[in-house]
Amino acid sequence: MLPVPRADLVPNTIEYENTPLVKATGFREYDARWMLGPDINLLGIEALGLGLGTYIQELGQTKIVVGHDYRSYSTSIKQALTLGLVSAGCEVVDIGLALSPTAYFAQFELDAPCVAMVTASHNENGWTGVKMGAQRPLTFGPDEMGRLKEIVLGGLSQYRPGGSLTHVQGFAERFIADVSSRVNIKRPLKVVCACGNGTAGAFAAEALRRMGVAVVVEMDCELDWNFPRYNPNPEDHEMLQEMAKAVREFDADLALGFDGDGDRCGVVDNTGEEIFADKIGLMLARDLSELHKDATFVVDVKSTGLFATDPVLKKNGAKTVYWKTGHSYIKRKTAELGALAGFEKSGHFFFNAPLGRGYDCGLTAAAAILAMLDRNPDKKLSELKDALPIAYTSLTMSPHCADEVKYKVVEDVVAEYEALAKAGGTILGRKIVEVITVNGVRVALEDGSWVLVRASSNKPEIVVVVESTQSDADMRALFREEVKPRLAKRPDVGAYNQEV
């Protein structure tokens, strides 16, 4: 039997070779992520699998899909995880190299209630992690992650007989066939397909062709786990800039960018301008609400305030609910409300029937965007964007803040903003009209502008977003003159990954 995991082991020691290393900080709000080596070892991954198997047995399940992303070490991680799952008596179904949505699709296609997808998503090399679920199409949230952490770190895992492992060959083809069947584009479109050399390169370009895209321009679709150009993250400015260059170079109608595990989609329009996912979500909501009257949409607190005020959505009877940031939260709320779709500013899109099965999938989002363009054959993507009410939204900016202290820092900022609002204070001369604290703090101002500060759910960072209804300069001022100085007073807050 495995020893109880420890958090104090050091690589290149005898103990490290014989004992599971699992640091508690890897158990995030809705998935698990560690630096392989200093934070978790392969025995620790096996312990995680044993704990996960124990937990799903508690939930009355045994059958679980596993897959892995394209990292140099992901196969080893998956094998260690599988060893633990089998030891817990689980029926493991291995679909091989996969996108996260491929694994979610497999839950339905292979009649497996549970999933464990080995992926570090868009995180830098060195990171690993697992996205887990036991009730399709949902993934774990804080309660489930809390119980899993308790089982793994508390040595509560149980060995059971009857475990098995089955390998399913050719499952990528079944996924591509399913996701591409959602749309059949008649409009001749030229689309840049950007994958950042991540796992999506094995899926996305072929899927777009089968959707009816006339010309697919492949950009960094060759799989290379060194990520030689940049990390596959379509929320990062570097990848978006390269997508914009390709649109201009090839005179494309748009660029679609996919992250490391293919559950997110980023968009650049025909002019080479990036469109943040919340604005794409608003465009899709406008389009879909014409077809599905009185539809409900769920968006995260990082998203534009235009969902609440848009005249087209109001005309079509659409309702929008703002909810906690995080793919698990938005997915769960979208399912709970029976919403037509959910949109997260980081690029996670969720579509319920008849558009999808409720899980986040970058290619299902791509199909919805292409269908929107097909229904508007006389309009370019930039024209659909320009038809939106004006709002100037920042990049998602993330200063470093250690996992151990980030939540306390945000709690202090929340209290500060609540006190400011209670005292009748202002931000850049505007009254505070609402302080939303469902996820960090979103401070809404009298002109519709807002600022957001929250703790990242999966990295040692704080997340900052600002939006102005006035001007680009005012948006920058909300960050530079309001949020940045407020956070700078706190020594635990470090350098930003990017700034406006």
Short mmCIF file of C-alpha atoms in Angstrom, two decimals:
data_model
loop_
_atom_site.label_atom_id
_atom_site.label_comp_id
_atom_site.label_asym_id
_atom_site.label_seq_id
_atom_site.Cartn_x
_atom_site.Cartn_y
_atom_site.Cartn_z
CA MET A 1 0.00 0.00 0.00
CA LEU A 2 1.09 3.57 -0.68
CA PRO A 3 2.22 5.63 2.29
CA VAL A 4 0.14 8.69 3.18
CA PRO A 5 1.23 11.58 0.91
CA ARG A 6 3.62 14.17 2.30
CA ALA A 7 4.27 17.78 1.32
CA ASP A 8 7.87 18.15 2.54
CA LEU A 9 9.75 15.84 0.17
CA VAL A 10 12.63 17.02 -2.00
CA PRO A 11 13.56 15.59 -5.42
CA ASN A 12 16.72 13.51 -5.73
CA THR A 13 16.31 11.86 -2.33
CA ILE A 14 15.48 8.29 -1.28
CA GLU A 15 12.24 9.37 0.40
CA TYR A 16 11.10 11.11 -2.78
CA GLU A 17 11.45 7.81 -4.66
CA ASN A 18 9.41 5.82 -2.11
CA THR A 19 6.76 8.21 -0.84
CA PRO A 20 3.98 10.18 -2.57
CA LEU A 21 4.59 13.94 -2.70
CA VAL A 22 1.35 15.93 -2.93
CA LYS A 23 1.23 19.60 -1.95
CA ALA A 24 -2.16 20.80 -0.77
CA THR A 25 -2.02 23.93 -2.94
CA GLY A 26 -2.59 21.80 -6.06
CA PHE A 27 -6.22 21.18 -5.12
CA ARG A 28 -7.87 24.19 -6.74
CA GLU A 29 -11.49 25.27 -6.70
CA TYR A 30 -12.51 23.17 -9.69
CA ASP A 31 -9.51 21.16 -10.86
CA ALA A 32 -6.05 20.12 -9.71
CA ARG A 33 -2.73 21.59 -10.88
CA TRP A 34 0.84 21.17 -9.68
CA MET A 35 4.39 21.75 -10.86
CA LEU A 36 5.66 18.27 -11.61
CA GLY A 37 8.73 17.61 -9.47
CA PRO A 38 8.69 20.15 -6.65
CA ASP A 39 4.91 19.98 -5.93
CA ILE A 40 3.96 16.43 -6.88
CA ASN A 41 5.78 13.25 -7.97
CA LEU A 42 4.54 10.21 -9.90
CA LEU A 43 3.75 8.37 -6.67
CA GLY A 44 1.72 11.43 -5.70
CA ILE A 45 -0.21 11.17 -8.97
CA GLU A 46 -0.85 7.49 -8.21
CA ALA A 47 -2.12 8.53 -4.77
CA LEU A 48 -4.37 11.09 -6.47
CA GLY A 49 -5.79 8.36 -8.72
CA LEU A 50 -6.38 6.07 -5.74
CA GLY A 51 -8.13 8.91 -3.91
CA LEU A 52 -10.21 9.85 -6.95
CA GLY A 53 -11.21 6.21 -7.42
CA THR A 54 -12.18 6.00 -3.76
CA TYR A 55 -14.28 9.14 -4.10
CA ILE A 56 -16.18 8.09 -7.21
CA GLN A 57 -16.88 4.73 -5.52
CA GLU A 58 -18.38 6.78 -2.66
CA LEU A 59 -20.59 8.43 -5.27
CA GLY A 60 -21.75 5.02 -6.52
CA GLN A 61 -19.71 5.04 -9.75
CA THR A 62 -16.88 2.92 -11.12
CA LYS A 63 -16.48 3.66 -14.85
CA ILE A 64 -14.20 6.55 -15.75
CA VAL A 65 -12.73 7.97 -18.98
CA VAL A 66 -9.09 9.10 -18.98
CA GLY A 67 -7.18 11.03 -21.62
CA HIS A 68 -4.05 13.17 -21.80
CA ASP A 69 -2.84 16.33 -23.50
CA TYR A 70 0.35 16.75 -25.55
CA ARG A 71 3.11 17.33 -23.02
CA SER A 72 6.36 15.38 -22.80
CA TYR A 73 5.30 13.94 -19.45
CA SER A 74 1.50 13.66 -19.76
CA THR A 75 1.48 9.96 -20.74
CA SER A 76 3.48 9.13 -17.61
CA ILE A 77 1.10 11.21 -15.49
CA LYS A 78 -1.93 9.44 -16.98
CA GLN A 79 -0.40 6.01 -16.41
CA ALA A 80 0.34 6.78 -12.76
CA LEU A 81 -3.18 8.15 -12.32
CA THR A 82 -4.63 5.04 -14.00
CA LEU A 83 -2.66 2.75 -11.70
CA GLY A 84 -4.29 4.46 -8.73
CA LEU A 85 -7.77 4.33 -10.27
CA VAL A 86 -7.48 0.62 -11.09
CA SER A 87 -6.21 -0.06 -7.56
CA ALA A 88 -9.41 1.59 -6.29
CA GLY A 89 -11.48 -0.89 -8.31
CA CYS A 90 -12.43 1.43 -11.16
CA GLU A 91 -13.16 0.50 -14.78
CA VAL A 92 -10.79 2.82 -16.63
CA VAL A 93 -11.42 3.61 -20.30
CA ASP A 94 -8.36 5.23 -21.90
CA ILE A 95 -9.06 7.27 -25.06
CA GLY A 96 -5.41 8.28 -25.58
CA LEU A 97 -4.30 11.74 -26.71
CA ALA A 98 -7.29 14.01 -26.30
CA LEU A 99 -8.67 17.47 -25.85
CA SER A 100 -10.61 18.06 -22.65
CA PRO A 101 -13.88 18.22 -24.63
CA THR A 102 -12.92 14.94 -26.33
CA ALA A 103 -12.88 13.34 -22.88
CA TYR A 104 -16.18 15.02 -21.95
CA PHE A 105 -17.71 13.75 -25.22
CA ALA A 106 -16.44 10.26 -24.37
CA GLN A 107 -18.47 10.28 -21.16
CA PHE A 108 -21.60 10.35 -23.34
CA GLU A 109 -20.35 8.29 -26.27
CA LEU A 110 -18.89 5.49 -24.13
CA ASP A 111 -21.50 5.67 -21.37
CA ALA A 112 -18.97 6.52 -18.66
CA PRO A 113 -20.31 8.76 -15.87
CA CYS A 114 -16.86 9.93 -14.73
CA VAL A 115 -13.85 11.62 -16.32
CA ALA A 116 -10.22 12.39 -15.44
CA MET A 117 -8.47 14.43 -18.12
CA VAL A 118 -4.73 14.87 -17.60
CA THR A 119 -3.91 18.39 -18.75
CA ALA A 120 -2.08 21.51 -17.71
CA SER A 121 -4.36 23.42 -20.12
CA HIS A 122 -2.59 26.66 -21.10
CA ASN A 123 -0.13 26.65 -18.18
CA GLU A 124 3.58 26.75 -18.94
CA ASN A 125 5.59 23.57 -19.35
CA GLY A 126 6.38 21.97 -16.03
CA TRP A 127 2.77 22.18 -14.88
CA THR A 128 0.45 19.20 -14.86
CA GLY A 129 -3.07 18.68 -13.63
CA VAL A 130 -6.34 16.81 -13.86
CA LYS A 131 -9.85 17.98 -14.77
CA MET A 132 -12.37 15.66 -13.15
CA GLY A 133 -16.08 15.01 -13.08
CA ALA A 134 -18.54 12.38 -11.90
CA GLN A 135 -21.83 13.71 -13.29
CA ARG A 136 -21.76 14.50 -17.01
CA PRO A 137 -21.51 17.20 -18.28
CA LEU A 138 -20.37 18.77 -14.98
CA THR A 139 -16.85 18.93 -13.58
CA PHE A 140 -15.88 19.10 -9.93
CA GLY A 141 -16.50 22.25 -7.92
CA PRO A 142 -15.24 23.29 -4.46
CA ASP A 143 -17.26 20.67 -2.54
CA GLU A 144 -16.03 17.77 -4.65
CA MET A 145 -12.46 19.08 -4.70
CA GLY A 146 -12.58 19.52 -0.94
CA ARG A 147 -13.65 15.90 -0.40
CA LEU A 148 -11.01 14.62 -2.84
CA LYS A 149 -8.32 16.61 -1.03
CA GLU A 150 -9.50 15.19 2.31
CA ILE A 151 -9.31 11.62 1.01
CA VAL A 152 -5.89 11.97 -0.67
CA LEU A 153 -4.05 13.96 2.00
CA GLY A 154 -5.77 12.20 4.89
CA GLY A 155 -4.75 8.74 3.74
CA LEU A 156 -8.42 7.72 3.48
CA SER A 157 -8.13 5.99 0.11
CA GLN A 158 -9.36 2.41 -0.16
CA TYR A 159 -8.05 -0.43 -2.32
CA ARG A 160 -10.74 -2.49 -4.03
CA PRO A 161 -10.62 -5.52 -6.37
CA GLY A 162 -12.18 -5.57 -9.81
CA GLY A 163 -10.31 -2.68 -11.42
CA SER A 164 -9.72 -2.82 -15.17
CA LEU A 165 -8.18 -0.88 -18.03
CA THR A 166 -9.53 -0.72 -21.60
CA HIS A 167 -7.88 1.24 -24.43
CA VAL A 168 -10.19 2.73 -27.07
CA GLN A 169 -8.52 3.27 -30.43
CA GLY A 170 -9.45 5.96 -32.95
CA PHE A 171 -11.56 8.01 -30.60
CA ALA A 172 -10.26 11.33 -31.96
CA GLU A 173 -12.04 10.58 -35.25
CA ARG A 174 -15.34 9.99 -33.46
CA PHE A 175 -15.00 13.31 -31.65
CA ILE A 176 -14.11 15.26 -34.81
CA ALA A 177 -17.06 13.70 -36.65
CA ASP A 178 -19.44 14.66 -33.84
CA VAL A 179 -18.30 18.24 -33.33
CA SER A 180 -18.14 19.01 -37.06
CA SER A 181 -21.66 17.69 -37.61
CA ARG A 182 -23.12 20.67 -35.73
CA VAL A 183 -22.80 23.03 -38.69
CA ASN A 184 -22.51 22.97 -42.47
CA ILE A 185 -21.23 26.34 -43.69
CA LYS A 186 -22.37 27.47 -47.13
CA ARG A 187 -20.71 30.89 -47.03
CA PRO A 188 -17.16 30.73 -48.46
CA LEU A 189 -14.92 31.58 -45.51
CA LYS A 190 -11.16 31.72 -45.06
CA VAL A 191 -10.28 30.95 -41.44
CA VAL A 192 -6.92 31.00 -39.65
CA CYS A 193 -6.73 28.03 -37.26
CA ALA A 194 -4.22 28.82 -34.49
CA CYS A 195 -3.19 26.10 -32.03
CA GLY A 196 0.10 27.29 -30.52
CA ASN A 197 1.62 23.83 -31.18
CA GLY A 198 -0.71 22.43 -28.50
CA THR A 199 -3.00 19.40 -28.54
CA ALA A 200 -5.70 21.14 -30.58
CA GLY A 201 -3.41 20.92 -33.61
CA ALA A 202 -4.41 17.27 -33.97
CA PHE A 203 -8.12 18.11 -34.07
CA ALA A 204 -9.06 21.68 -34.96
CA ALA A 205 -8.06 22.18 -38.60
CA GLU A 206 -9.72 18.95 -39.74
CA ALA A 207 -12.87 19.76 -37.79
CA LEU A 208 -13.10 23.22 -39.37
CA ARG A 209 -12.75 21.73 -42.84
CA ARG A 210 -15.56 19.29 -42.14
CA MET A 211 -17.72 22.16 -40.89
CA GLY A 212 -17.55 23.55 -44.42
CA VAL A 213 -14.82 26.18 -44.06
CA ALA A 214 -13.59 26.76 -47.62
CA VAL A 215 -9.99 27.63 -46.74
CA VAL A 216 -8.32 26.71 -43.44
CA VAL A 217 -4.98 28.46 -42.88
CA GLU A 218 -3.10 26.32 -40.36
CA MET A 219 -0.99 28.32 -37.89
CA ASP A 220 1.23 26.44 -35.44
CA CYS A 221 -0.89 23.29 -35.80
CA GLU A 222 2.16 21.00 -35.70
CA LEU A 223 2.29 19.38 -32.27
CA ASP A 224 5.41 20.38 -30.36
CA TRP A 225 5.44 20.05 -26.60
CA ASN A 226 8.23 22.61 -26.34
CA PHE A 227 5.77 25.34 -27.46
CA PRO A 228 8.55 27.02 -29.47
CA ARG A 229 6.66 30.23 -30.29
CA TYR A 230 4.41 30.93 -27.29
CA ASN A 231 2.11 29.16 -24.88
CA PRO A 232 -1.14 27.96 -26.47
CA ASN A 233 -3.37 30.48 -24.70
CA PRO A 234 -5.70 32.61 -26.88
CA GLU A 235 -6.24 34.99 -23.97
CA ASP A 236 -2.57 36.04 -24.03
CA HIS A 237 -1.67 39.06 -26.10
CA GLU A 238 1.27 37.31 -27.78
CA MET A 239 -0.85 34.60 -29.38
CA LEU A 240 -3.58 37.09 -30.32
CA GLN A 241 -1.00 39.33 -32.04
CA GLU A 242 0.23 36.41 -34.14
CA MET A 243 -3.34 35.53 -35.05
CA ALA A 244 -3.91 39.14 -36.12
CA LYS A 245 -0.79 39.09 -38.31
CA ALA A 246 -1.99 35.93 -40.02
CA VAL A 247 -5.44 37.40 -40.70
CA ARG A 248 -3.85 40.39 -42.42
CA GLU A 249 -1.26 38.32 -44.29
CA PHE A 250 -3.78 35.84 -45.71
CA ASP A 251 -6.72 38.28 -45.98
CA ALA A 252 -8.77 35.91 -43.83
CA ASP A 253 -12.32 36.38 -42.62
CA LEU A 254 -11.31 35.61 -39.05
CA ALA A 255 -8.87 33.67 -36.88
CA LEU A 256 -9.90 31.07 -34.32
CA GLY A 257 -7.35 30.22 -31.63
CA PHE A 258 -7.48 27.20 -29.35
CA ASP A 259 -5.78 26.71 -25.99
CA GLY A 260 -3.62 23.80 -24.87
CA ASP A 261 -6.48 21.40 -24.14
CA GLY A 262 -8.99 22.74 -26.66
CA ASP A 263 -11.78 23.75 -24.31
CA ARG A 264 -11.38 27.48 -25.08
CA CYS A 265 -11.63 29.53 -28.25
CA GLY A 266 -10.17 32.97 -28.98
CA VAL A 267 -11.25 35.15 -31.91
CA VAL A 268 -9.64 37.79 -34.15
CA ASP A 269 -11.87 39.51 -36.71
CA ASN A 270 -11.30 40.26 -40.39
CA THR A 271 -9.52 43.55 -39.59
CA GLY A 272 -7.00 41.85 -37.32
CA GLU A 273 -8.65 43.08 -34.13
CA GLU A 274 -9.10 40.68 -31.23
CA ILE A 275 -12.61 40.25 -29.88
CA PHE A 276 -12.67 39.26 -26.24
CA ALA A 277 -14.75 36.19 -25.49
CA ASP A 278 -17.41 38.11 -23.56
CA LYS A 279 -18.05 40.32 -26.61
CA ILE A 280 -18.15 37.22 -28.83
CA GLY A 281 -20.60 35.80 -26.29
CA LEU A 282 -22.77 38.90 -26.60
CA MET A 283 -22.71 38.62 -30.39
CA LEU A 284 -23.69 34.95 -30.15
CA ALA A 285 -26.41 35.76 -27.61
CA ARG A 286 -27.85 38.35 -29.99
CA ASP A 287 -27.79 35.84 -32.85
CA LEU A 288 -29.18 32.92 -30.84
CA SER A 289 -31.87 34.95 -29.06
CA GLU A 290 -33.43 35.67 -32.45
CA LEU A 291 -33.81 31.91 -32.95
CA HIS A 292 -34.62 31.00 -29.33
CA LYS A 293 -36.88 33.64 -27.78
CA ASP A 294 -36.79 34.20 -24.00
CA ALA A 295 -33.49 32.35 -23.74
CA THR A 296 -31.35 32.48 -20.60
CA PHE A 297 -27.60 33.11 -20.77
CA VAL A 298 -25.03 32.77 -17.98
CA VAL A 299 -21.87 34.91 -17.96
CA ASP A 300 -19.03 35.28 -15.47
CA VAL A 301 -18.29 38.37 -13.42
CA LYS A 302 -15.30 39.25 -15.64
CA SER A 303 -17.67 39.74 -18.58
CA THR A 304 -18.92 42.99 -20.08
CA GLY A 305 -21.83 44.79 -18.44
CA LEU A 306 -23.49 45.08 -21.86
CA PHE A 307 -25.31 41.76 -21.34
CA ALA A 308 -27.52 43.52 -18.78
CA THR A 309 -28.34 46.52 -20.98
CA ASP A 310 -28.25 45.29 -24.60
CA PRO A 311 -31.42 46.37 -26.47
CA VAL A 312 -31.40 43.35 -28.83
CA LEU A 313 -31.37 40.90 -25.93
CA LYS A 314 -34.16 42.86 -24.23
CA LYS A 315 -36.24 42.84 -27.44
CA ASN A 316 -35.88 39.07 -27.71
CA GLY A 317 -36.81 38.49 -24.07
CA ALA A 318 -33.39 37.16 -23.17
CA LYS A 319 -32.28 37.00 -19.54
CA THR A 320 -28.65 37.14 -18.39
CA VAL A 321 -27.31 35.86 -15.06
CA TYR A 322 -23.84 36.92 -13.84
CA TRP A 323 -22.06 34.18 -11.93
CA LYS A 324 -18.69 33.12 -10.50
CA THR A 325 -15.71 32.96 -12.83
CA GLY A 326 -14.47 29.43 -13.49
CA HIS A 327 -15.38 26.84 -16.08
CA SER A 328 -16.90 24.53 -13.46
CA TYR A 329 -19.06 27.29 -11.96
CA ILE A 330 -20.41 28.58 -15.28
CA LYS A 331 -20.95 25.04 -16.59
CA ARG A 332 -22.86 24.09 -13.44
CA LYS A 333 -24.99 27.25 -13.40
CA THR A 334 -25.78 26.88 -17.11
CA ALA A 335 -26.99 23.33 -16.46
CA GLU A 336 -28.86 24.27 -13.27
CA LEU A 337 -30.84 27.05 -14.98
CA GLY A 338 -31.33 25.15 -18.23
CA ALA A 339 -29.73 28.13 -19.96
CA LEU A 340 -29.23 28.02 -23.71
CA ALA A 341 -25.58 29.00 -23.34
CA GLY A 342 -22.94 30.15 -20.89
CA PHE A 343 -19.99 32.41 -21.69
CA GLU A 344 -16.81 33.00 -19.73
CA LYS A 345 -14.44 35.84 -20.56
CA SER A 346 -11.44 33.49 -20.60
CA GLY A 347 -12.91 31.80 -23.70
CA HIS A 348 -14.91 28.91 -22.24
CA PHE A 349 -18.26 28.55 -24.05
CA PHE A 350 -21.04 26.21 -22.94
CA PHE A 351 -23.99 25.26 -25.13
CA ASN A 352 -26.95 23.17 -24.05
CA ALA A 353 -29.29 21.34 -26.44
CA PRO A 354 -29.87 21.77 -29.30
CA LEU A 355 -26.44 23.40 -29.72
CA GLY A 356 -24.30 21.16 -27.53
CA ARG A 357 -24.17 18.86 -24.53
CA GLY A 358 -23.35 21.45 -21.89
CA TYR A 359 -19.57 21.03 -21.58
CA ASP A 360 -16.98 23.60 -22.65
CA CYS A 361 -15.56 22.96 -26.11
CA GLY A 362 -13.55 25.36 -28.25
CA LEU A 363 -14.65 23.65 -31.45
CA THR A 364 -18.35 23.75 -30.53
CA ALA A 365 -17.84 27.48 -29.92
CA ALA A 366 -16.14 27.76 -33.31
CA ALA A 367 -19.14 26.04 -34.92
CA ALA A 368 -21.50 28.54 -33.29
CA ILE A 369 -19.40 31.50 -34.49
CA LEU A 370 -19.26 30.12 -38.04
CA ALA A 371 -23.02 29.47 -38.02
CA MET A 372 -23.58 33.08 -36.93
CA LEU A 373 -21.53 34.29 -39.89
CA ASP A 374 -23.40 31.92 -42.19
CA ARG A 375 -26.71 33.42 -41.02
CA ASN A 376 -25.36 36.90 -41.76
CA PRO A 377 -23.82 36.45 -45.23
CA ASP A 378 -23.75 40.18 -45.98
CA LYS A 379 -21.87 41.10 -42.80
CA LYS A 380 -18.24 40.70 -41.83
CA LEU A 381 -17.35 39.72 -38.28
CA SER A 382 -16.05 43.24 -37.60
CA GLU A 383 -19.43 44.67 -38.63
CA LEU A 384 -21.26 42.38 -36.21
CA LYS A 385 -18.84 43.53 -33.52
CA ASP A 386 -19.29 47.22 -34.41
CA ALA A 387 -23.06 46.83 -34.07
CA LEU A 388 -22.64 46.20 -30.33
CA PRO A 389 -23.08 49.06 -27.86
CA ILE A 390 -19.71 50.62 -27.04
CA ALA A 391 -17.70 49.49 -24.05
CA TYR A 392 -13.94 49.52 -23.59
CA THR A 393 -12.79 46.38 -21.80
CA SER A 394 -9.27 45.63 -20.63
CA LEU A 395 -7.20 42.53 -21.08
CA THR A 396 -7.35 40.07 -18.21
CA MET A 397 -4.38 41.17 -16.12
CA SER A 398 -2.83 38.98 -13.44
CA PRO A 399 -0.26 40.12 -10.87
CA HIS A 400 1.57 37.30 -9.11
CA CYS A 401 0.35 36.46 -5.63
CA ALA A 402 1.19 33.23 -3.81
CA ASP A 403 -1.58 30.66 -3.43
CA GLU A 404 -1.21 30.76 0.34
CA VAL A 405 -2.06 34.48 0.60
CA LYS A 406 -4.03 35.43 -2.54
CA TYR A 407 -7.47 34.86 -1.01
CA LYS A 408 -6.62 36.96 2.08
CA VAL A 409 -5.34 39.78 -0.15
CA VAL A 410 -8.58 39.74 -2.13
CA GLU A 411 -10.67 39.62 1.07
CA ASP A 412 -8.95 42.81 2.20
CA VAL A 413 -9.60 44.50 -1.14
CA VAL A 414 -13.27 43.45 -0.99
CA ALA A 415 -13.60 44.96 2.49
CA GLU A 416 -11.93 48.15 1.30
CA TYR A 417 -14.33 48.58 -1.61
CA GLU A 418 -17.35 47.76 0.56
CA ALA A 419 -16.26 50.42 3.06
CA LEU A 420 -15.69 52.93 0.24
CA ALA A 421 -19.18 52.30 -1.14
CA LYS A 422 -20.79 52.52 2.31
CA ALA A 423 -19.07 55.85 2.91
CA GLY A 424 -20.42 57.24 -0.39
CA GLY A 425 -16.98 57.28 -1.95
CA THR A 426 -16.25 57.62 -5.65
CA ILE A 427 -13.89 56.13 -8.22
CA LEU A 428 -12.44 58.63 -10.68
CA GLY A 429 -15.31 60.99 -9.84
CA ARG A 430 -18.11 58.42 -10.25
CA LYS A 431 -20.41 57.06 -7.56
CA ILE A 432 -20.36 53.38 -6.73
CA VAL A 433 -23.82 51.93 -7.43
CA GLU A 434 -23.22 48.24 -6.70
CA VAL A 435 -20.58 46.01 -5.11
CA ILE A 436 -20.95 42.38 -6.27
CA THR A 437 -19.01 39.95 -4.06
CA VAL A 438 -20.08 36.57 -5.47
CA ASN A 439 -16.50 36.07 -6.71
CA GLY A 440 -13.96 38.58 -5.42
CA VAL A 441 -15.36 42.06 -5.94
CA ARG A 442 -16.95 43.70 -8.98
CA VAL A 443 -17.50 47.42 -8.34
CA ALA A 444 -20.11 48.96 -10.66
CA LEU A 445 -20.09 52.73 -11.23
CA GLU A 446 -22.94 55.08 -12.05
CA ASP A 447 -22.03 55.34 -15.76
CA GLY A 448 -21.97 51.54 -16.25
CA SER A 449 -18.18 51.24 -15.95
CA TRP A 450 -16.77 48.68 -13.49
CA VAL A 451 -13.62 47.20 -11.99
CA LEU A 452 -13.03 43.60 -10.88
CA VAL A 453 -10.48 42.08 -8.49
CA ARG A 454 -10.58 38.35 -7.72
CA ALA A 455 -8.24 35.49 -6.87
CA SER A 456 -7.29 33.15 -9.70
CA SER A 457 -8.74 29.69 -9.16
CA ASN A 458 -5.87 27.78 -10.76
CA LYS A 459 -2.69 29.86 -10.57
CA PRO A 460 -0.81 31.87 -7.92
CA GLU A 461 -2.26 35.13 -9.23
CA ILE A 462 -4.85 37.82 -8.70
CA VAL A 463 -7.13 38.62 -11.64
CA VAL A 464 -7.92 42.21 -12.64
CA VAL A 465 -10.37 43.39 -15.30
CA VAL A 466 -11.76 46.89 -15.88
CA GLU A 467 -14.37 48.23 -18.30
CA SER A 468 -15.29 51.80 -19.23
CA THR A 469 -18.36 53.07 -21.04
CA GLN A 470 -16.56 56.33 -21.76
CA SER A 471 -13.30 55.78 -23.63
CA ASP A 472 -10.22 53.64 -24.07
CA ALA A 473 -8.25 56.21 -22.10
CA ASP A 474 -10.72 56.05 -19.22
CA MET A 475 -10.48 52.25 -19.21
CA ARG A 476 -6.73 52.54 -18.83
CA ALA A 477 -7.14 55.14 -16.11
CA LEU A 478 -9.44 52.85 -14.14
CA PHE A 479 -6.58 50.36 -14.03
CA ARG A 480 -3.58 52.68 -13.70
CA GLU A 481 -5.10 55.23 -11.31
CA GLU A 482 -7.48 53.04 -9.32
CA VAL A 483 -6.86 49.28 -9.21
CA LYS A 484 -3.10 49.09 -9.74
CA PRO A 485 -2.24 51.60 -6.96
CA ARG A 486 -4.70 49.91 -4.60
CA LEU A 487 -3.05 46.51 -5.11
CA ALA A 488 0.46 48.01 -5.09
CA LYS A 489 0.02 48.91 -1.41
CA ARG A 490 0.12 45.20 -0.63
CA PRO A 491 3.64 43.67 -0.57
CA ASP A 492 2.32 40.20 -1.46
CA VAL A 493 1.19 41.45 -4.89
CA GLY A 494 3.92 41.08 -7.50
CA ALA A 495 4.51 41.78 -11.20
CA TYR A 496 1.70 41.59 -13.78
CA ASN A 497 1.73 39.12 -16.65
CA GLN A 498 0.43 41.94 -18.92
CA GLU A 499 -0.97 45.44 -18.48
CA VAL A 500 -3.04 47.95 -20.43
#
